[in-house]
CSV table of C-alpha atoms in Angstrom, one decimal:
chain,number,residue,atom,x,y,z
V,1,MET,CA,92.3,52.7,72.0
V,2,ASN,CA,90.5,54.8,74.6
V,3,HIS,CA,87.2,53.7,76.0
V,4,LEU,CA,84.6,55.5,78.1
V,5,VAL,CA,81.9,53.5,79.8
V,6,PHE,CA,78.8,55.3,80.9
V,7,ILE,CA,77.7,53.8,84.3
V,8,SER,CA,74.0,53.3,85.0
V,9,HIS,CA,73.4,53.3,88.8
V,10,ASP,CA,70.8,54.2,91.5
V,11,GLN,CA,73.3,56.3,93.6
V,12,GLN,CA,74.0,53.3,95.8
V,13,SER,CA,74.8,50.4,93.5
V,14,LEU,CA,75.4,49.6,89.8
V,15,MET,CA,72.4,48.7,87.7
V,16,PRO,CA,72.1,45.1,86.4
V,17,GLY,CA,74.2,44.6,83.3
V,18,VAL,CA,76.9,47.2,84.0
V,19,LEU,CA,79.5,44.7,85.0
V,20,ASN,CA,78.7,42.7,81.9
V,21,THR,CA,79.0,45.8,79.7
V,22,LEU,CA,82.5,46.5,81.2
V,23,SER,CA,83.6,43.2,79.8
V,24,ALA,CA,83.5,44.5,76.2
V,25,PRO,CA,86.1,47.3,76.4
V,26,LEU,CA,88.3,45.3,78.8
V,27,GLN,CA,88.4,42.5,76.2
V,28,LEU,CA,89.8,45.0,73.6
V,29,GLY,CA,92.4,46.5,75.8
V,30,GLY,CA,93.6,50.0,75.8
V,31,THR,CA,92.6,52.7,78.4
V,32,VAL,CA,89.2,52.1,80.0
V,33,ASP,CA,87.6,54.9,81.9
V,34,ALA,CA,84.2,54.9,83.7
V,35,LEU,CA,81.9,57.9,83.8
V,36,VAL,CA,79.7,58.4,86.8
V,37,LEU,CA,77.0,61.1,86.8
V,38,GLY,CA,75.4,61.3,90.2
V,39,HIS,CA,75.2,62.9,93.6
V,40,GLN,CA,76.9,61.6,96.7
V,41,CYS,CA,77.4,58.2,95.1
V,42,ASP,CA,80.6,57.1,96.8
V,43,ALA,CA,79.5,53.5,97.0
V,44,VAL,CA,79.2,53.4,93.2
V,45,VAL,CA,82.6,55.0,92.8
V,46,ASN,CA,84.2,52.6,95.3
V,47,THR,CA,82.8,49.6,93.4
V,48,LEU,CA,84.2,50.8,90.2
V,49,THR,CA,87.7,51.6,91.5
V,50,ALA,CA,88.0,48.0,92.6
V,51,ILE,CA,87.4,46.6,89.1
V,52,PRO,CA,90.7,45.4,87.5
V,53,GLY,CA,91.4,47.1,84.2
V,54,ILE,CA,89.6,50.4,84.8
V,55,SER,CA,92.1,53.2,84.6
V,56,THR,CA,90.1,56.2,85.9
V,57,VAL,CA,86.7,56.7,87.3
V,58,ARG,CA,85.5,60.1,86.1
V,59,VAL,CA,82.9,61.5,88.5
V,60,CYS,CA,80.6,64.5,88.0
V,61,ASP,CA,78.9,65.1,91.4
V,62,ASP,CA,75.9,67.3,90.9
V,63,ALA,CA,72.5,67.4,92.6
V,64,LEU,CA,71.2,67.6,89.0
V,65,TYR,CA,71.7,63.8,88.8
V,66,ASN,CA,70.4,63.0,92.3
V,67,ASN,CA,67.0,61.7,91.2
V,68,ALA,CA,67.0,60.6,87.6
V,69,PHE,CA,69.1,60.5,84.5
V,70,VAL,CA,67.4,63.2,82.5
V,71,ALA,CA,68.6,62.3,79.0
V,72,GLU,CA,69.1,65.9,77.7
V,73,ASP,CA,71.3,66.8,80.8
V,74,CYS,CA,73.3,63.6,80.6
V,75,THR,CA,73.9,64.0,76.9
V,76,ALA,CA,75.2,67.5,77.3
V,77,GLN,CA,77.6,66.3,80.0
V,78,LEU,CA,78.8,63.5,77.8
V,79,GLN,CA,79.3,65.8,74.9
V,80,SER,CA,81.8,67.7,77.0
V,81,VAL,CA,84.0,64.7,77.9
V,82,VAL,CA,83.8,62.2,75.0
V,83,GLU,CA,86.3,63.9,72.7
V,84,GLY,CA,89.4,61.6,72.2
V,85,TYR,CA,87.6,58.4,73.1
V,86,SER,CA,87.5,55.8,70.3
V,87,HIS,CA,84.6,53.9,71.9
V,88,VAL,CA,81.8,55.1,74.2
V,89,TRP,CA,79.9,52.2,75.8
V,90,PHE,CA,76.4,52.0,77.4
V,91,THR,CA,74.4,49.2,78.9
V,92,ALA,CA,71.3,48.5,76.7
V,93,ASP,CA,69.0,49.3,79.6
V,94,THR,CA,66.4,52.0,79.8
V,95,ILE,CA,69.0,54.6,80.7
V,96,GLY,CA,71.5,53.7,78.0
V,97,LYS,CA,68.8,53.4,75.3
V,98,ASN,CA,67.6,56.9,76.2
V,99,ILE,CA,71.0,58.6,76.2
V,100,ALA,CA,73.2,56.8,73.6
V,101,PRO,CA,71.2,57.6,70.5
V,102,ARG,CA,71.1,61.3,71.5
V,103,LEU,CA,74.8,61.3,71.9
V,104,ALA,CA,75.3,59.5,68.6
V,105,ALA,CA,73.2,62.2,66.8
V,106,MET,CA,75.2,65.0,68.4
V,107,ARG,CA,78.5,63.3,67.5
V,108,ASP,CA,77.2,62.6,63.9
V,109,VAL,CA,77.9,58.9,64.1
V,110,GLN,CA,75.8,55.8,63.7
V,111,GLN,CA,75.0,54.0,67.0
V,112,ILE,CA,75.8,50.3,67.1
V,113,SER,CA,73.0,48.8,69.2
V,114,ASP,CA,72.5,45.8,71.5
V,115,ILE,CA,75.7,43.9,70.7
V,116,ILE,CA,76.3,40.4,72.1
V,117,GLU,CA,79.9,39.8,71.1
V,118,VAL,CA,83.1,41.8,70.4
V,119,ARG,CA,85.2,40.4,67.5
V,120,ASP,CA,87.7,43.3,67.4
V,121,ALA,CA,87.8,47.0,67.8
V,122,GLN,CA,85.6,47.7,64.8
V,123,THR,CA,83.6,44.4,64.5
V,124,PHE,CA,80.6,43.5,66.6
V,125,VAL,CA,77.9,40.9,66.6
V,126,ARG,CA,74.3,41.8,67.3
V,127,PRO,CA,70.8,40.2,67.0
V,128,ILE,CA,68.4,41.4,64.4
V,129,TYR,CA,64.8,40.6,63.5
V,130,ALA,CA,63.8,39.9,67.1
V,131,GLY,CA,66.8,37.6,67.5
V,132,ASN,CA,65.9,35.4,64.5
V,133,ALA,CA,69.2,36.4,62.8
V,134,ILE,CA,72.6,37.4,64.0
V,135,ALA,CA,74.4,40.1,62.2
V,136,THR,CA,78.2,40.8,62.2
V,137,VAL,CA,78.7,44.5,61.7
V,138,LYS,CA,82.0,46.3,60.9
V,139,SER,CA,82.4,50.0,61.6
V,140,ASP,CA,84.7,52.5,59.9
V,141,GLN,CA,83.8,55.4,62.2
V,142,VAL,CA,86.4,57.3,64.1
V,143,GLN,CA,84.3,57.1,67.2
V,144,ASN,CA,81.9,54.2,68.0
V,145,ILE,CA,78.9,54.6,70.3
V,146,ILE,CA,77.8,51.2,71.4
V,147,THR,CA,75.1,49.6,73.6
V,148,VAL,CA,75.7,46.2,75.1
V,149,ARG,CA,73.1,43.6,75.9
V,150,GLY,CA,73.4,43.2,79.6
V,151,THR,CA,72.9,39.4,79.6
V,152,ALA,CA,75.3,38.6,76.7
V,153,LEU,CA,78.8,38.9,78.3
V,154,GLU,CA,80.2,37.5,81.5
V,155,PRO,CA,80.4,40.1,84.3
V,156,VAL,CA,83.9,41.4,85.3
V,157,ALA,CA,85.4,40.9,88.7
V,158,THR,CA,84.9,43.6,91.4
V,159,GLU,CA,88.1,43.3,93.5
V,160,ASN,CA,91.8,43.9,93.4
V,161,GLY,CA,91.5,46.9,91.1
V,162,SER,CA,93.3,50.2,91.6
V,163,ALA,CA,91.6,52.8,89.4
V,164,GLY,CA,92.1,56.5,90.1
V,165,VAL,CA,89.2,58.9,90.6
V,166,GLU,CA,88.9,62.2,88.7
V,167,ALA,CA,86.4,64.9,89.5
V,168,ILE,CA,85.0,66.6,86.4
V,169,ALA,CA,83.0,69.9,86.2
V,170,SER,CA,79.3,69.8,85.6
V,171,VAL,CA,78.0,71.7,82.5
V,172,GLY,CA,74.7,72.1,84.3
V,173,SER,CA,71.2,71.6,83.0
V,174,ALA,CA,70.3,71.7,79.3
V,175,ASN,CA,67.0,73.4,80.5
V,176,LEU,CA,65.0,71.2,78.1
V,177,THR,CA,63.4,68.8,80.5
V,178,GLN,CA,62.8,69.0,84.3
V,179,TYR,CA,62.5,66.1,86.7
V,180,VAL,CA,59.2,66.2,88.5
V,181,GLY,CA,58.9,62.9,90.3
V,182,ALA,CA,58.7,59.2,90.0
V,183,GLU,CA,56.3,56.5,91.1
V,184,THR,CA,58.1,53.2,91.6
V,185,SER,CA,56.9,49.8,92.6
V,186,SER,CA,58.9,47.6,95.0
V,187,ASN,CA,58.7,44.2,96.5
V,188,ASP,CA,61.0,41.7,98.2
V,189,ARG,CA,61.6,39.6,95.1
V,190,PRO,CA,64.7,39.8,93.0
V,191,GLU,CA,64.9,42.4,90.2
V,192,LEU,CA,63.6,40.9,87.0
V,193,SER,CA,66.7,41.7,84.8
V,194,SER,CA,69.2,40.2,87.3
V,195,ALA,CA,67.2,37.3,88.9
V,196,LYS,CA,68.7,33.8,88.8
V,197,ILE,CA,65.2,32.3,88.5
V,198,VAL,CA,62.2,33.8,86.6
V,199,ILE,CA,58.7,32.5,86.4
V,200,SER,CA,56.6,34.2,83.8
V,201,GLY,CA,52.9,34.0,82.9
V,202,GLY,CA,51.1,34.6,79.6
V,203,ARG,CA,47.6,35.1,78.3
V,204,GLY,CA,46.8,31.6,79.6
V,205,MET,CA,46.8,32.9,83.2
V,206,GLN,CA,43.4,34.4,82.3
V,207,SER,CA,43.3,37.1,85.0
V,208,SER,CA,45.4,39.2,87.3
V,209,ASP,CA,44.1,37.3,90.3
V,210,ASN,CA,45.6,34.1,88.9
V,211,PHE,CA,49.1,35.7,88.8
V,212,GLN,CA,49.0,35.2,92.6
V,213,MET,CA,49.7,31.6,91.9
V,214,LEU,CA,52.9,32.5,90.2
V,215,GLU,CA,53.8,35.0,92.9
V,216,ARG,CA,53.5,32.3,95.7
V,217,ILE,CA,55.7,29.9,93.7
V,218,ALA,CA,58.2,32.7,93.0
V,219,ASP,CA,58.4,33.5,96.8
V,220,LYS,CA,59.2,29.8,97.5
V,221,LEU,CA,61.9,29.7,94.8
V,222,GLY,CA,63.4,33.2,95.4
V,223,ALA,CA,62.4,34.0,91.9
V,224,ALA,CA,61.3,37.1,90.0
V,225,VAL,CA,57.9,37.2,88.3
V,226,GLY,CA,57.6,38.1,84.6
V,227,ALA,CA,54.9,38.2,81.9
V,228,SER,CA,54.4,38.1,78.2
V,229,ARG,CA,53.3,41.1,76.3
V,230,ALA,CA,49.9,39.5,75.8
V,231,ALA,CA,49.5,39.3,79.6
V,232,VAL,CA,50.5,42.9,80.0
V,233,ASP,CA,48.3,44.1,77.2
V,234,ALA,CA,45.4,42.2,78.7
V,235,GLY,CA,45.9,44.2,82.0
V,236,PHE,CA,46.9,41.2,84.1
V,237,VAL,CA,50.1,42.9,85.3
V,238,THR,CA,51.9,46.2,84.8
V,239,ASN,CA,54.4,46.6,82.0
V,240,ASP,CA,57.4,46.5,84.3
V,241,TYR,CA,56.8,42.7,84.3
V,242,GLN,CA,57.1,42.4,80.6
V,243,VAL,CA,59.8,40.1,79.2
V,244,GLY,CA,60.5,40.3,75.4
V,245,GLN,CA,61.8,42.4,72.6
V,246,THR,CA,59.9,45.5,73.8
V,247,GLY,CA,60.2,44.6,77.5
V,248,LYS,CA,63.1,43.3,79.5
V,249,VAL,CA,65.8,40.9,78.3
V,250,VAL,CA,66.6,38.2,80.8
V,251,ALA,CA,69.0,35.3,80.9
V,252,PRO,CA,68.5,33.6,84.3
V,253,ASP,CA,69.7,30.1,85.3
V,254,LEU,CA,66.1,28.9,85.2
V,255,TYR,CA,63.2,30.4,83.2
V,256,ILE,CA,59.7,28.9,83.8
V,257,ALA,CA,57.1,29.9,81.1
V,258,VAL,CA,53.6,29.3,82.2
V,259,GLY,CA,50.7,29.7,79.8
V,260,ILE,CA,53.0,31.4,77.3
V,261,SER,CA,52.6,30.4,73.6
V,262,GLY,CA,56.1,31.6,72.7
V,263,ALA,CA,55.7,34.4,70.2
V,264,ILE,CA,58.9,35.7,68.6
V,265,GLN,CA,58.7,38.9,70.5
V,266,HIS,CA,58.8,37.0,73.8
V,267,LEU,CA,61.4,34.5,72.8
V,268,ALA,CA,63.8,37.4,71.9
V,269,GLY,CA,63.8,38.4,75.6
V,270,MET,CA,64.4,35.0,77.3
V,271,LYS,CA,65.9,32.4,74.9
V,272,ASP,CA,69.4,32.9,76.3
V,273,SER,CA,68.3,31.5,79.6
V,274,LYS,CA,70.4,28.5,80.7
V,275,PHE,CA,67.4,26.2,81.3
V,276,ILE,CA,63.8,26.8,80.0
V,277,VAL,CA,60.8,25.0,81.4
V,278,ALA,CA,57.5,25.4,79.6
V,279,ILE,CA,54.0,24.6,81.0
V,280,ASN,CA,51.3,24.8,78.3
V,281,LYS,CA,48.3,22.6,77.4
V,282,ASP,CA,48.9,23.2,73.7
V,283,GLU,CA,51.5,20.7,72.6
V,284,ASP,CA,52.1,22.6,69.4
V,285,ALA,CA,53.0,25.9,71.2
V,286,PRO,CA,56.2,27.4,69.8
V,287,ILE,CA,57.6,27.8,73.3
V,288,PHE,CA,58.3,24.0,73.3
V,289,GLN,CA,60.8,24.5,70.5
V,290,VAL,CA,63.2,26.4,72.8
V,291,ALA,CA,62.3,24.7,76.0
V,292,ASP,CA,64.7,22.2,77.7
V,293,TYR,CA,61.8,20.7,79.5
V,294,GLY,CA,58.2,20.9,78.5
V,295,LEU,CA,55.0,19.9,80.4
V,296,VAL,CA,51.8,19.6,78.3
V,297,ILE,CA,49.2,20.1,81.0
V,298,ASP,CA,46.6,22.7,82.0
V,299,LEU,CA,48.5,25.2,84.1
V,300,PHE,CA,45.6,25.3,86.7
V,301,ASP,CA,46.4,21.7,87.4
V,302,ALA,CA,50.2,22.0,87.3
V,303,LEU,CA,50.7,25.1,89.5
V,304,PRO,CA,48.9,23.8,92.6
V,305,GLU,CA,50.9,20.6,92.3
V,306,LEU,CA,54.1,22.5,91.9
V,307,GLU,CA,53.3,24.7,94.9
V,308,ALA,CA,52.4,21.7,97.0
V,309,ALA,CA,55.6,19.9,96.0
V,310,LEU,CA,57.7,23.0,97.0
V,311,ASP,CA,56.0,23.0,100.4
């Protein structure tokens, strides 16, 4: 078996979930290569060469990949290097979800999406119906293009490896899409997808101003702040806060759901958390069915008490 893992990164470090994704091909054995498309991203390459089990880090250094992973350009580059690999792996993040289906179409294969377990080289486990059922799928394809849920597998170690580095030629731009610019938000809190503690608010927060209560508690806990789709749709916070099937999938050590009823869409994005705490005044809210600890109380009474206790 020959594996190629597409590496999502920000030119300086690996994106959340990449180390977890690498667990999948390393479980199966065979040759595991990593593909880095970037520009002057030596720190990323050095991290990968130190991972035990990786054979070669294949690097395409081109200013074309300096700012963003333009899907058409990345797919064209991938198409030039994937011949001979039995498995091509992506993290199921925004980058992987954008590129993998394009490559699958060009390779005329069916993509296997969002897997959470590897049974063998052709058999994989993935959630369906918003996580309400688990499907075991078996592939008879010569080449498998797979996305891996970044919270499903244990991350690999990042030391004592001795992978080689191979420079590959760039095929250049596909001239279909041009990167213009990006507006990004940043704060001092952990990134939502990789945070160890997440506190999320739902429609019960009632307004964007009330989310400041969650933010103050998050700062005391060193936590990230998330939200349900209902809170995002109501305009309380921007969509980069959204946790759920159509948002970000998280699996922190502690997930605190405040004023969230627990719709299936939201549960699909957080039910793998190690400990779930729910605060809701409706004792029949579905969130209590998955919560390890539940507090039936008005959140506007609970949050000030929690903040005072943390002080």
